[in-house]
JSON list of C-alpha atoms in Angstrom, two decimals:
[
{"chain": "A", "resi": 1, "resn": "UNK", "atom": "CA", "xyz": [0.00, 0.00, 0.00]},
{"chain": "A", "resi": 2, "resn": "UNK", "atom": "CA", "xyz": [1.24, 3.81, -0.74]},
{"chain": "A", "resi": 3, "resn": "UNK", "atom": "CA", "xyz": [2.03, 5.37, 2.16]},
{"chain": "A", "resi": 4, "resn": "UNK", "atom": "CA", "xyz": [2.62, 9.24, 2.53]},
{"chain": "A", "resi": 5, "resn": "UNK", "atom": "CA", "xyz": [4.97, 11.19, 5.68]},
{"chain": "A", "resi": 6, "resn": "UNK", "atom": "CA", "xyz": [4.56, 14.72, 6.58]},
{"chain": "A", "resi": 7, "resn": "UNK", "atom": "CA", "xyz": [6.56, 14.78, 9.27]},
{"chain": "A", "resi": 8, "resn": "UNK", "atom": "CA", "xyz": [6.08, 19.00, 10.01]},
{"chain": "A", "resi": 9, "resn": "UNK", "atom": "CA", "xyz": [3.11, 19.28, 11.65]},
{"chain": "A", "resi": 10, "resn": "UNK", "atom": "CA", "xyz": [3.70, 23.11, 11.68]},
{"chain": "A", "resi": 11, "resn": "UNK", "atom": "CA", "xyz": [6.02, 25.56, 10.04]},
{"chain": "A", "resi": 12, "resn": "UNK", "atom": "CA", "xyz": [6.77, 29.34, 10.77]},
{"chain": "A", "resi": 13, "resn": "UNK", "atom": "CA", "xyz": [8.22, 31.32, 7.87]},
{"chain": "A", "resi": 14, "resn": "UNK", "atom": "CA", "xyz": [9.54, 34.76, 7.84]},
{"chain": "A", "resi": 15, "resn": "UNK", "atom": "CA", "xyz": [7.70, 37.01, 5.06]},
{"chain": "A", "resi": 16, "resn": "UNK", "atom": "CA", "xyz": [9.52, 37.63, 1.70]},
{"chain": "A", "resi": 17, "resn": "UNK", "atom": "CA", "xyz": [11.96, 33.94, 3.03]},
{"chain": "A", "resi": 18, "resn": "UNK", "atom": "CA", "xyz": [11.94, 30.60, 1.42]},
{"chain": "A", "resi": 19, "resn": "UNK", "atom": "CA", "xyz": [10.81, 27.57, 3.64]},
{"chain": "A", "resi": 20, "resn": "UNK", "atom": "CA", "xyz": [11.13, 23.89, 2.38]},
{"chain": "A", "resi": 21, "resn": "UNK", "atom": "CA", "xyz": [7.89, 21.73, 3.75]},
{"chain": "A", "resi": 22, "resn": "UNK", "atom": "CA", "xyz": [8.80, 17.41, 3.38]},
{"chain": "A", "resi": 23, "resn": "UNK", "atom": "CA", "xyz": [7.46, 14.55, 2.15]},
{"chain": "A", "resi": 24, "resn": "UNK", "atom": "CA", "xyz": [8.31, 10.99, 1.82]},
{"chain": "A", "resi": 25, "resn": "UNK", "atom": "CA", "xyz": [6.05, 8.31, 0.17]},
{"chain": "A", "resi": 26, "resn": "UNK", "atom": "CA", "xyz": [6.52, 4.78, 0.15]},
{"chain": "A", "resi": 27, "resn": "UNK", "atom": "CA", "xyz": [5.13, 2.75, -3.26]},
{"chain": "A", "resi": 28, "resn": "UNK", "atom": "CA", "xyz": [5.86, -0.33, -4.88]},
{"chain": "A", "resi": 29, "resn": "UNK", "atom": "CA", "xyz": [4.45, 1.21, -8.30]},
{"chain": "A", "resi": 30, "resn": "UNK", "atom": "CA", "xyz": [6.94, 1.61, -11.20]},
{"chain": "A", "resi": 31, "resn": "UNK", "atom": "CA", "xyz": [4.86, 4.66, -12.54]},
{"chain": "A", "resi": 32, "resn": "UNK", "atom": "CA", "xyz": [3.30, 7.51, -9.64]},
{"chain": "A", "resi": 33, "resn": "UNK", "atom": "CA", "xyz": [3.03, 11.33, -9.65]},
{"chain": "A", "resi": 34, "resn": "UNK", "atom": "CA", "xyz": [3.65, 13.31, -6.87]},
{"chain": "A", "resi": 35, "resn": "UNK", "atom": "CA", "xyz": [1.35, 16.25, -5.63]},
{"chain": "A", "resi": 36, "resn": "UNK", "atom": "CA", "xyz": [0.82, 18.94, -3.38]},
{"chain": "A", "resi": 37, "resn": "UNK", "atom": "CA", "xyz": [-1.86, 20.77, -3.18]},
{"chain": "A", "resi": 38, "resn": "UNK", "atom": "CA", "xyz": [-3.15, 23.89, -0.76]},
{"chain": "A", "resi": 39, "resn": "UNK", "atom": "CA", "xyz": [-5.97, 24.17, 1.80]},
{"chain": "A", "resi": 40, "resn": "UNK", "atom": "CA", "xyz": [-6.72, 27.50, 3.19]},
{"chain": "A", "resi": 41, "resn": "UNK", "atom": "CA", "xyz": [-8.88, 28.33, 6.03]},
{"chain": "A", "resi": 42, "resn": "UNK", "atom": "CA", "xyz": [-11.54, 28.54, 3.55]},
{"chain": "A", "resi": 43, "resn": "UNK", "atom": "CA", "xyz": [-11.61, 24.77, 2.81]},
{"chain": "A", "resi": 44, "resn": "UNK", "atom": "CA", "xyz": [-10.63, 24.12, -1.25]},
{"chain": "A", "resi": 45, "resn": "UNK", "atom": "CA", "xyz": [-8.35, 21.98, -1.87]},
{"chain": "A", "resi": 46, "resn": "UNK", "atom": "CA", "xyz": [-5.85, 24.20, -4.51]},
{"chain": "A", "resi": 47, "resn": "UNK", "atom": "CA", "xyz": [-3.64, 22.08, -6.73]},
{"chain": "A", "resi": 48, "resn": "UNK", "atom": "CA", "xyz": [0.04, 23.50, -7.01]},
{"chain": "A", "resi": 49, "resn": "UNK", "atom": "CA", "xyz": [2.40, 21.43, -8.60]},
{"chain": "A", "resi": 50, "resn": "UNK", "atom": "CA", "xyz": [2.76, 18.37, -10.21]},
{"chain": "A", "resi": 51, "resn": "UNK", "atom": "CA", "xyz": [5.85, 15.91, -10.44]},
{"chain": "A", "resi": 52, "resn": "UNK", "atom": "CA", "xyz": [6.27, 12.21, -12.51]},
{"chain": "A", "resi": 53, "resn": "UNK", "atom": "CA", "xyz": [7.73, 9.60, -11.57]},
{"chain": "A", "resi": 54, "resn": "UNK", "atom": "CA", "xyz": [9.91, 9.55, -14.67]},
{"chain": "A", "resi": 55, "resn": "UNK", "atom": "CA", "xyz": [10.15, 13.25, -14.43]},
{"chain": "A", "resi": 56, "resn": "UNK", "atom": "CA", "xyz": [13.67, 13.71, -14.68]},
{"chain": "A", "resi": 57, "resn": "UNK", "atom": "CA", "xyz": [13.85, 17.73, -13.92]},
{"chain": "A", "resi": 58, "resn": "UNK", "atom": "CA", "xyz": [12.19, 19.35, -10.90]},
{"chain": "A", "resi": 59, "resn": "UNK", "atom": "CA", "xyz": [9.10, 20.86, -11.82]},
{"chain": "A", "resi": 60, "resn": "UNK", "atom": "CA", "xyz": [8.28, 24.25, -10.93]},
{"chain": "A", "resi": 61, "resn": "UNK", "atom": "CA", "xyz": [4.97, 26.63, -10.68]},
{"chain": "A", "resi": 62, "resn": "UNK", "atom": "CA", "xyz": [6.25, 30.17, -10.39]},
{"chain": "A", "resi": 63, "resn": "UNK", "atom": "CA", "xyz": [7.30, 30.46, -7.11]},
{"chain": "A", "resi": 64, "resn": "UNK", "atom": "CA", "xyz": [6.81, 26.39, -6.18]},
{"chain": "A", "resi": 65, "resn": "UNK", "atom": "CA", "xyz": [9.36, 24.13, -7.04]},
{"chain": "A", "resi": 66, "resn": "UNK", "atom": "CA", "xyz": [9.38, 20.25, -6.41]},
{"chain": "A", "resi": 67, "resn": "UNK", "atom": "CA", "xyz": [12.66, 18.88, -4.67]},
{"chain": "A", "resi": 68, "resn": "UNK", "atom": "CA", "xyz": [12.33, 15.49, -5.93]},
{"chain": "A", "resi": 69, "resn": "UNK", "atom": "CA", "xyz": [14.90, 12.86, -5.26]},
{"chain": "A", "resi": 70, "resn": "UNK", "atom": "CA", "xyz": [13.33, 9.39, -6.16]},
{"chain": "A", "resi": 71, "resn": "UNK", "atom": "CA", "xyz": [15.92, 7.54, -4.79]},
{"chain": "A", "resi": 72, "resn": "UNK", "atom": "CA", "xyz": [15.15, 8.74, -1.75]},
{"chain": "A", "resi": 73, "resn": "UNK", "atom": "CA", "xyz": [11.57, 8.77, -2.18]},
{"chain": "A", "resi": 74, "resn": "UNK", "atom": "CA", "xyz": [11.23, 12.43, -1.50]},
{"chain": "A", "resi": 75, "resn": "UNK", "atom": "CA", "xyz": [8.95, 14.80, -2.74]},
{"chain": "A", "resi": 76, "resn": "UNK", "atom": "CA", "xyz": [9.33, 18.72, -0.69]},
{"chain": "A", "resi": 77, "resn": "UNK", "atom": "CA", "xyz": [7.89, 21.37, -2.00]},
{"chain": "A", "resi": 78, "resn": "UNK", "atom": "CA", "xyz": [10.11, 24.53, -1.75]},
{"chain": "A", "resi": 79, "resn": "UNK", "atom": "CA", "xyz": [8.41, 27.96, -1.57]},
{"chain": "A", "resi": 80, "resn": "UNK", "atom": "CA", "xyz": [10.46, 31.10, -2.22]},
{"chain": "A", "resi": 81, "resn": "UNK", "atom": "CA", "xyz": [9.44, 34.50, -1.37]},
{"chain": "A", "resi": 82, "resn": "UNK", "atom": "CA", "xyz": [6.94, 33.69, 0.89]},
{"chain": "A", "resi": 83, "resn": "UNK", "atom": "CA", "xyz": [3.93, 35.84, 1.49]},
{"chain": "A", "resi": 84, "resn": "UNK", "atom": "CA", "xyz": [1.18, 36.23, 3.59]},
{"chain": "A", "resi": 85, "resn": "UNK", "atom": "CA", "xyz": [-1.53, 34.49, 1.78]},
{"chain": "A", "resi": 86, "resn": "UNK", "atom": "CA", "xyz": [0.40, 31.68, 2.01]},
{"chain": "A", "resi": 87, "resn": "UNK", "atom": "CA", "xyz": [-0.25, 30.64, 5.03]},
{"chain": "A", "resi": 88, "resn": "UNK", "atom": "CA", "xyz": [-2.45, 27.36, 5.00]},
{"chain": "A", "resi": 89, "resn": "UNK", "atom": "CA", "xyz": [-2.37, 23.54, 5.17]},
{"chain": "A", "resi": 90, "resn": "UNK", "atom": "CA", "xyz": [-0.46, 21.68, 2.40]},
{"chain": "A", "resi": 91, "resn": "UNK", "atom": "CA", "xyz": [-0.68, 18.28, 1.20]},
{"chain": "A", "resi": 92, "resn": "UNK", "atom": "CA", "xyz": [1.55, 16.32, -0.30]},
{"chain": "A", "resi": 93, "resn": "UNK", "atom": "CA", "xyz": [-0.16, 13.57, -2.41]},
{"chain": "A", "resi": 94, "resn": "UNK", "atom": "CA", "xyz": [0.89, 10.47, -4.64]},
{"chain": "A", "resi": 95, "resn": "UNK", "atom": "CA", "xyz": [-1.12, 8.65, -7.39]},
{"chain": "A", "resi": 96, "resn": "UNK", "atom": "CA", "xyz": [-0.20, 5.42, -8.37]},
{"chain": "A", "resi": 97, "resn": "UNK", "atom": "CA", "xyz": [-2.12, 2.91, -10.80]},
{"chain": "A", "resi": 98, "resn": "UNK", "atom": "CA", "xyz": [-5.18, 3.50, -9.10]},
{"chain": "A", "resi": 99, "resn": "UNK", "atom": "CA", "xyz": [-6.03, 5.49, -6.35]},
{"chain": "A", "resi": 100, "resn": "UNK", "atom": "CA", "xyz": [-4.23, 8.96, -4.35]},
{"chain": "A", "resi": 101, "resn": "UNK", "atom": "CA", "xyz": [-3.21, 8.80, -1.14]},
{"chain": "A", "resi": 102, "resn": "UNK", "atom": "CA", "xyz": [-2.54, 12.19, 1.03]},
{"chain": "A", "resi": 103, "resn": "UNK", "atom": "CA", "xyz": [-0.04, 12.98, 4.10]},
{"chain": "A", "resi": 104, "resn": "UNK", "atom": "CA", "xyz": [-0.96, 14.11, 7.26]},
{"chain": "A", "resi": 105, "resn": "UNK", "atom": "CA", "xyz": [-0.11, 17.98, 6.19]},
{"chain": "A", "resi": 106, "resn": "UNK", "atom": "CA", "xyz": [1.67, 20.71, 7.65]},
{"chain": "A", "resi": 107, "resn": "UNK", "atom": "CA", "xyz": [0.32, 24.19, 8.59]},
{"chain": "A", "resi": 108, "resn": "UNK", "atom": "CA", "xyz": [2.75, 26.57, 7.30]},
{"chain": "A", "resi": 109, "resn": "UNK", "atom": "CA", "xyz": [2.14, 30.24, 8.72]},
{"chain": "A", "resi": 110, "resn": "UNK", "atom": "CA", "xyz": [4.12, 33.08, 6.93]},
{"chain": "A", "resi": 111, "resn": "UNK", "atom": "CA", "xyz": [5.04, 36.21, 9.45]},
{"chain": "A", "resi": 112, "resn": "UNK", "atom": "CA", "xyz": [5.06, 39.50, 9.01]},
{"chain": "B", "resi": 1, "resn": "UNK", "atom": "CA", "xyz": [-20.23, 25.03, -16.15]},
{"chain": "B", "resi": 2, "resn": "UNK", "atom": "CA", "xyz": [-17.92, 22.59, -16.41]},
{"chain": "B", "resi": 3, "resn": "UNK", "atom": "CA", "xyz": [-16.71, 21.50, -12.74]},
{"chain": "B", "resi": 4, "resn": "UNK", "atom": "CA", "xyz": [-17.58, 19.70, -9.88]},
{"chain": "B", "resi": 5, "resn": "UNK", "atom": "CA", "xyz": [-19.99, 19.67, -7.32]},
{"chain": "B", "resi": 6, "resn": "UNK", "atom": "CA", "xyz": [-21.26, 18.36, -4.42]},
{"chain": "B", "resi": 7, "resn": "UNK", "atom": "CA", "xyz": [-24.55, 19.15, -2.58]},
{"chain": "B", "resi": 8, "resn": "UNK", "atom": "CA", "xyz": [-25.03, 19.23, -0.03]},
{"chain": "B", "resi": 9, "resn": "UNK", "atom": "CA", "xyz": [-22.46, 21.50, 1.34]},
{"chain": "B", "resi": 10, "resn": "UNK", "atom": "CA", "xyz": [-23.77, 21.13, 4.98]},
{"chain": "B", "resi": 11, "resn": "UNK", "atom": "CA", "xyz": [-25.30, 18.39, 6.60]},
{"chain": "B", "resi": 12, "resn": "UNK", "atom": "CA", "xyz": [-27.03, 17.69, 10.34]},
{"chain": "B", "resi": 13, "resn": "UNK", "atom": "CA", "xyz": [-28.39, 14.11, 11.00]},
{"chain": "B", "resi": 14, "resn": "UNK", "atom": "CA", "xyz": [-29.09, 11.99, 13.75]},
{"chain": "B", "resi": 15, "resn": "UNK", "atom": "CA", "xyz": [-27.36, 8.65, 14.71]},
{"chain": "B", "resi": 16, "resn": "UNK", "atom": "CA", "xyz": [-28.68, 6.07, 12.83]},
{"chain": "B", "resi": 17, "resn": "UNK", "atom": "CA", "xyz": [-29.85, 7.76, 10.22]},
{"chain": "B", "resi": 18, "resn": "UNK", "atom": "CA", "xyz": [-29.01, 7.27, 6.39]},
{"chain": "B", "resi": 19, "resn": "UNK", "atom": "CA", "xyz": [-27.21, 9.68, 4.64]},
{"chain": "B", "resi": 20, "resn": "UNK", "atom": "CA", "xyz": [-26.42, 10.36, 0.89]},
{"chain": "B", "resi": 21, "resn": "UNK", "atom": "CA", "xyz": [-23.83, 12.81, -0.37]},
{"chain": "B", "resi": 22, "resn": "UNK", "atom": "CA", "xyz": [-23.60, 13.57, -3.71]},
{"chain": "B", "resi": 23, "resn": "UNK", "atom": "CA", "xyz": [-21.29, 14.36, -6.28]},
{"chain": "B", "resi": 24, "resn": "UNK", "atom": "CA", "xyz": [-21.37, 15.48, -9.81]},
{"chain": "B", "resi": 25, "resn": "UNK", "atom": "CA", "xyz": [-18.77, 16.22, -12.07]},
{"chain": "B", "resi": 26, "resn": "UNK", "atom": "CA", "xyz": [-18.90, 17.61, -16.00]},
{"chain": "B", "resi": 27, "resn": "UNK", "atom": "CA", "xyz": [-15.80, 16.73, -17.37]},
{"chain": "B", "resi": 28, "resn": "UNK", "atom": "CA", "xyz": [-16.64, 13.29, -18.05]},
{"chain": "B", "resi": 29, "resn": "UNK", "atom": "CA", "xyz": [-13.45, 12.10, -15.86]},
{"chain": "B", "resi": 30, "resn": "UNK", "atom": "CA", "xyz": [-12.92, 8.43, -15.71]},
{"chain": "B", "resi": 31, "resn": "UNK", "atom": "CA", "xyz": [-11.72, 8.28, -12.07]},
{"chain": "B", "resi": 32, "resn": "UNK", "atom": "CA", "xyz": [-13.52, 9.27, -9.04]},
{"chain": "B", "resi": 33, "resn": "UNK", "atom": "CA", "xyz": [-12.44, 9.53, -5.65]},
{"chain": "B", "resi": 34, "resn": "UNK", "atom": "CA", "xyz": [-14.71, 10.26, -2.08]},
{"chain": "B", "resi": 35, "resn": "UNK", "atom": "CA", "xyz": [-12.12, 11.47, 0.98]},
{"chain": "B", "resi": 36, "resn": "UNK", "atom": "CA", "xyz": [-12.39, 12.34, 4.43]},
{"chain": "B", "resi": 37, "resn": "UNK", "atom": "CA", "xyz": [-10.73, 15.03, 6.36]},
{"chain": "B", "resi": 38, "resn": "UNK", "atom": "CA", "xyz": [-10.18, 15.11, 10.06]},
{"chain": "B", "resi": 39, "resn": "UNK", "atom": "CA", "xyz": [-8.26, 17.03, 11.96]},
{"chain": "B", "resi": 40, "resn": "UNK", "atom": "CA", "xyz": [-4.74, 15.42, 12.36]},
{"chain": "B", "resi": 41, "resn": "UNK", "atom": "CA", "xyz": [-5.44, 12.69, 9.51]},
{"chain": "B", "resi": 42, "resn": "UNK", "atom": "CA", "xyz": [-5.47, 15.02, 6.44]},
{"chain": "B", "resi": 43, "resn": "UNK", "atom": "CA", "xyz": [-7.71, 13.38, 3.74]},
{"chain": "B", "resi": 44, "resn": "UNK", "atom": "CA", "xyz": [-8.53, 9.56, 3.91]},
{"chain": "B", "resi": 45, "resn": "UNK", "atom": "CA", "xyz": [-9.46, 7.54, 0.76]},
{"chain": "B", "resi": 46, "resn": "UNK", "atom": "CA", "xyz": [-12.73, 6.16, 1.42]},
{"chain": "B", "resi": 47, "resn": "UNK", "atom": "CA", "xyz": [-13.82, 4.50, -2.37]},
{"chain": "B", "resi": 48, "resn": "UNK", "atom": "CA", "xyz": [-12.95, 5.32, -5.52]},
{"chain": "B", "resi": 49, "resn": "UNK", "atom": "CA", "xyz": [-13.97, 4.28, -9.17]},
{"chain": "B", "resi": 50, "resn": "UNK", "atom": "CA", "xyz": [-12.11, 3.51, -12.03]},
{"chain": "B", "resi": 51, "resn": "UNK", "atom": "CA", "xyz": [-15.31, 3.48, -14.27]},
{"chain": "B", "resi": 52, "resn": "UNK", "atom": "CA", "xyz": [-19.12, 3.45, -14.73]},
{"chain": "B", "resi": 53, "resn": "UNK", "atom": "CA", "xyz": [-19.99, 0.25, -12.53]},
{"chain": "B", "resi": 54, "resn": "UNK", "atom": "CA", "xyz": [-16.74, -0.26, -11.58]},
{"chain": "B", "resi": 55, "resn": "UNK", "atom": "CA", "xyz": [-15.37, 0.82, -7.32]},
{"chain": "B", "resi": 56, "resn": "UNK", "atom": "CA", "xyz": [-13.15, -0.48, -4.82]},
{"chain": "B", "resi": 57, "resn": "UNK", "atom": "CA", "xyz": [-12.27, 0.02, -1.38]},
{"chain": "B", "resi": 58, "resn": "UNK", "atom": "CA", "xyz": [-9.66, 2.72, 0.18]},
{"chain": "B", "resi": 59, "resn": "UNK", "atom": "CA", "xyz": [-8.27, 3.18, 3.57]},
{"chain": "B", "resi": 60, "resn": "UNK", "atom": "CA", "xyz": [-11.29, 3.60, 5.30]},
{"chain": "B", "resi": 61, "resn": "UNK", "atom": "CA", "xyz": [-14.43, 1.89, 3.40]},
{"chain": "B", "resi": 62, "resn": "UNK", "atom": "CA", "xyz": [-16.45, 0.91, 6.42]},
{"chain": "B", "resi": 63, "resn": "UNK", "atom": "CA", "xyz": [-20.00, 2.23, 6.91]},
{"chain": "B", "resi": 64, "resn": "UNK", "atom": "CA", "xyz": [-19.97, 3.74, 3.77]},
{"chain": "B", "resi": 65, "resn": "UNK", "atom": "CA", "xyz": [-21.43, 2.51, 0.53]},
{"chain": "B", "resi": 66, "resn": "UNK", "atom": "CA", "xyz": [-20.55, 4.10, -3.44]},
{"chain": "B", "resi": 67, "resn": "UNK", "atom": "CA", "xyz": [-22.35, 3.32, -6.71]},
{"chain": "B", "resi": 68, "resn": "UNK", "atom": "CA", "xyz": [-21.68, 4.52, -9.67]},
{"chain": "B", "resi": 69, "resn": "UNK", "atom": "CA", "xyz": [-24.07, 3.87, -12.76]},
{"chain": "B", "resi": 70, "resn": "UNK", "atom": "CA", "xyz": [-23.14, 7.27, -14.36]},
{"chain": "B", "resi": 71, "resn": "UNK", "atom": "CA", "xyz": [-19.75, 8.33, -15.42]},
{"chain": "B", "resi": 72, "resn": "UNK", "atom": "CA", "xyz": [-20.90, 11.87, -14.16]},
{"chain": "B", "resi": 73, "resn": "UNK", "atom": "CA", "xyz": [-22.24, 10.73, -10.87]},
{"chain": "B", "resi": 74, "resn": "UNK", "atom": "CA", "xyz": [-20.97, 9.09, -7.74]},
{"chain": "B", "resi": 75, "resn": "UNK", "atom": "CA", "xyz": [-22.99, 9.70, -4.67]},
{"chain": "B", "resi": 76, "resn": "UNK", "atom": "CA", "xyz": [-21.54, 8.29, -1.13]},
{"chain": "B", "resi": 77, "resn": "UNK", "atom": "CA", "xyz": [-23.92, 7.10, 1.11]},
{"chain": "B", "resi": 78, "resn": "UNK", "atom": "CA", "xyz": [-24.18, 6.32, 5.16]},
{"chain": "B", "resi": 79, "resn": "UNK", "atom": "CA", "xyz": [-26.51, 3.53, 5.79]},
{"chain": "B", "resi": 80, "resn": "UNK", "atom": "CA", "xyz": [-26.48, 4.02, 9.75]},
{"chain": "B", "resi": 81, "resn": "UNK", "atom": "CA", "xyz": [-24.38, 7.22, 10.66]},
{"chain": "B", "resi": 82, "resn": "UNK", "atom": "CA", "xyz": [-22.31, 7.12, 13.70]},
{"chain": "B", "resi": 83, "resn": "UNK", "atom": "CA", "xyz": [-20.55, 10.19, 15.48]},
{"chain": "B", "resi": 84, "resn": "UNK", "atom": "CA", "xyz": [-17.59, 9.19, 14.71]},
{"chain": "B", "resi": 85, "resn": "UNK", "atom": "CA", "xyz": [-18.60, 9.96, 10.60]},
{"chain": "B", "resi": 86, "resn": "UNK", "atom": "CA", "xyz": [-18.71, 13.80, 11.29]},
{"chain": "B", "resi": 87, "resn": "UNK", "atom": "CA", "xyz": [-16.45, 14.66, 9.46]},
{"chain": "B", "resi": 88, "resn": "UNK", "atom": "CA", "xyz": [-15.39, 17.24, 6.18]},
{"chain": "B", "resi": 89, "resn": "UNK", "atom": "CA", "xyz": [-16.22, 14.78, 2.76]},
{"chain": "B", "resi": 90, "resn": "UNK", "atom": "CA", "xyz": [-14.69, 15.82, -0.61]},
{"chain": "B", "resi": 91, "resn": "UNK", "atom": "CA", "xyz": [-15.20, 14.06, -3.57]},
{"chain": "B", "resi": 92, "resn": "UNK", "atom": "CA", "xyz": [-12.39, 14.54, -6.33]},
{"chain": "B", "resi": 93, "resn": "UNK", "atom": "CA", "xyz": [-12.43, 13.21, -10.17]},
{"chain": "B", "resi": 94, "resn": "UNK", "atom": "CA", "xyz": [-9.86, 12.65, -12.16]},
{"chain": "B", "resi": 95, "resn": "UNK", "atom": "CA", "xyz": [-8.44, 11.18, -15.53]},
{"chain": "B", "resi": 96, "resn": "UNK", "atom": "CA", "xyz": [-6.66, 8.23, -15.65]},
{"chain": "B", "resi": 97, "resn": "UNK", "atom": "CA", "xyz": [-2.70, 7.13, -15.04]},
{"chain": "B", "resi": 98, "resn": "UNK", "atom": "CA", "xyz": [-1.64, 9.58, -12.70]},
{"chain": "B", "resi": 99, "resn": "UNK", "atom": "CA", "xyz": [-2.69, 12.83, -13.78]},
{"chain": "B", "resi": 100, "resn": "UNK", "atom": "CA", "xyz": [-4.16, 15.30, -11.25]},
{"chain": "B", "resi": 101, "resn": "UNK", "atom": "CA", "xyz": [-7.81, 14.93, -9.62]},
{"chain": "B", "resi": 102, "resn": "UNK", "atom": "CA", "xyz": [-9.87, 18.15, -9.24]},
{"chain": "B", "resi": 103, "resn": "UNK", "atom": "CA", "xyz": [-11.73, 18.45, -5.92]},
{"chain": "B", "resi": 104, "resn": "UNK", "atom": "CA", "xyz": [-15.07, 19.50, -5.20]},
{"chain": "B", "resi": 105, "resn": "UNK", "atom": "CA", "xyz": [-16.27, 22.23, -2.04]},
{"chain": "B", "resi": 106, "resn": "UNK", "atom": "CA", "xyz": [-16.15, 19.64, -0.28]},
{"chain": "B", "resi": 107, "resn": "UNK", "atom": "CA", "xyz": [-19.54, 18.56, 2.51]},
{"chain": "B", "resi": 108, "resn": "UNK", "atom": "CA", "xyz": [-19.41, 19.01, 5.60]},
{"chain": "B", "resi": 109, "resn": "UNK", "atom": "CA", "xyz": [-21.36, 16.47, 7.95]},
{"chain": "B", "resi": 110, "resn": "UNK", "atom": "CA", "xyz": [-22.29, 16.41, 11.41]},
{"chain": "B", "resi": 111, "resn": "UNK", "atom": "CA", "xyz": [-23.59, 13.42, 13.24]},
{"chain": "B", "resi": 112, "resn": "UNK", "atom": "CA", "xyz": [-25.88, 14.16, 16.67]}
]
């Protein structure tokens, strides 16, 4: 079975800095695309970046970018610049054959 | 328009009571997906389906029945609902391999 870590439960981030939030998965599926997507206190689920398995460059969304190191079976999402309306949850998600599995999340809170 | 919805958004029942949350999507997606969000658990796979007619089982299936006869359509239902279902339910749909899934508002459901 797929298996996804967050292991942050909650992240502080200075305004204007970069913060890196993890993610480990665990799959025995040859082909899988890694996720995250964005939850605001408003509820929606807000896709942000997408990353496949046999992705060989790090794919980036203006200012997301996946860190992915299969090997390792990593998957963080790296936010530069923060800014304010950034704070939320965020998921990091993998789909394999069938189904998509989520992590825990982590709250990330951007300071002024 | 083209999207996906889910009605209804807010839900108050009794113990014991059946329950049926619907979700409708126009973008003729293959794959479907019903989660659950609790605090602390992120989002839970409860079914999915691959197809008209066609479901299986996620992480946490039990109490909860799918059907799908309609690509469009694929309504979740609680035959007996417990306390412990309150929860937040989204339903997502998707296209197949491992291509994003698009989430709906999202229901939210409390059990008395």
């Amino acid at each position: 079975a797929q298996k996804i870590t967050q292991t942050q439960p909650g992240m502080f981030v200075q305004e204007k800095e970069a913060v890196t939030l993890d993610c480990t998965y665990d799959t025995s599926d040859q082909s899988y695309g890694l996720f995250w997507y964005k939850q605001p206190s408003s509820g929606e689920m807000i896709f942000l970046i997408y990353q496949g398995s046999y992705d060989e460059q790090n794919a980036t969304e203006g200012r997301y970018s996946l860190n992915f190191q299969k090997a390792r079976k990593s998957a963080n999402l790296v936010i530069s610049a923060s800014q304010l309306g950034d704070s939320a949850m965020y998921f990091c998600a993998m789909r394999g054959f069938n189904d998509m599995r989520f992590g825990a999340g982590t709250r990330l809170t951007v300071k002024p | 328009d083209a999207g996906i919805t889910q009605s209804p958004r807010y839900k108050i029942t009794e113990t014991g009571r059946q329950v049926t949350l619907m979700c409708h999507q126009t973008w003729s997606h293959s794959y479907m997906f019903w989660y659950r969000q609790d605090l602390g658990h992120g989002l839970r796979l409860i079914y999915y389906s691959a197809a008209a007619d066609i479901t299986d089982k996620g992480e946490v299936p039990d109490g909860y029945v799918v059907s799908r006869s309609k690509t469009e359509n694929f309504p979740l239902t609680l035959e007996s609902a417990t306390r412990s279902q309150t929860s937040v339910y989204f339903c997502a749909s998707g296209g197949p391999n491992t291509g994003e899934l698009f989430f709906g508002e999202g229901s939210r459901l409390t059990v008395l």
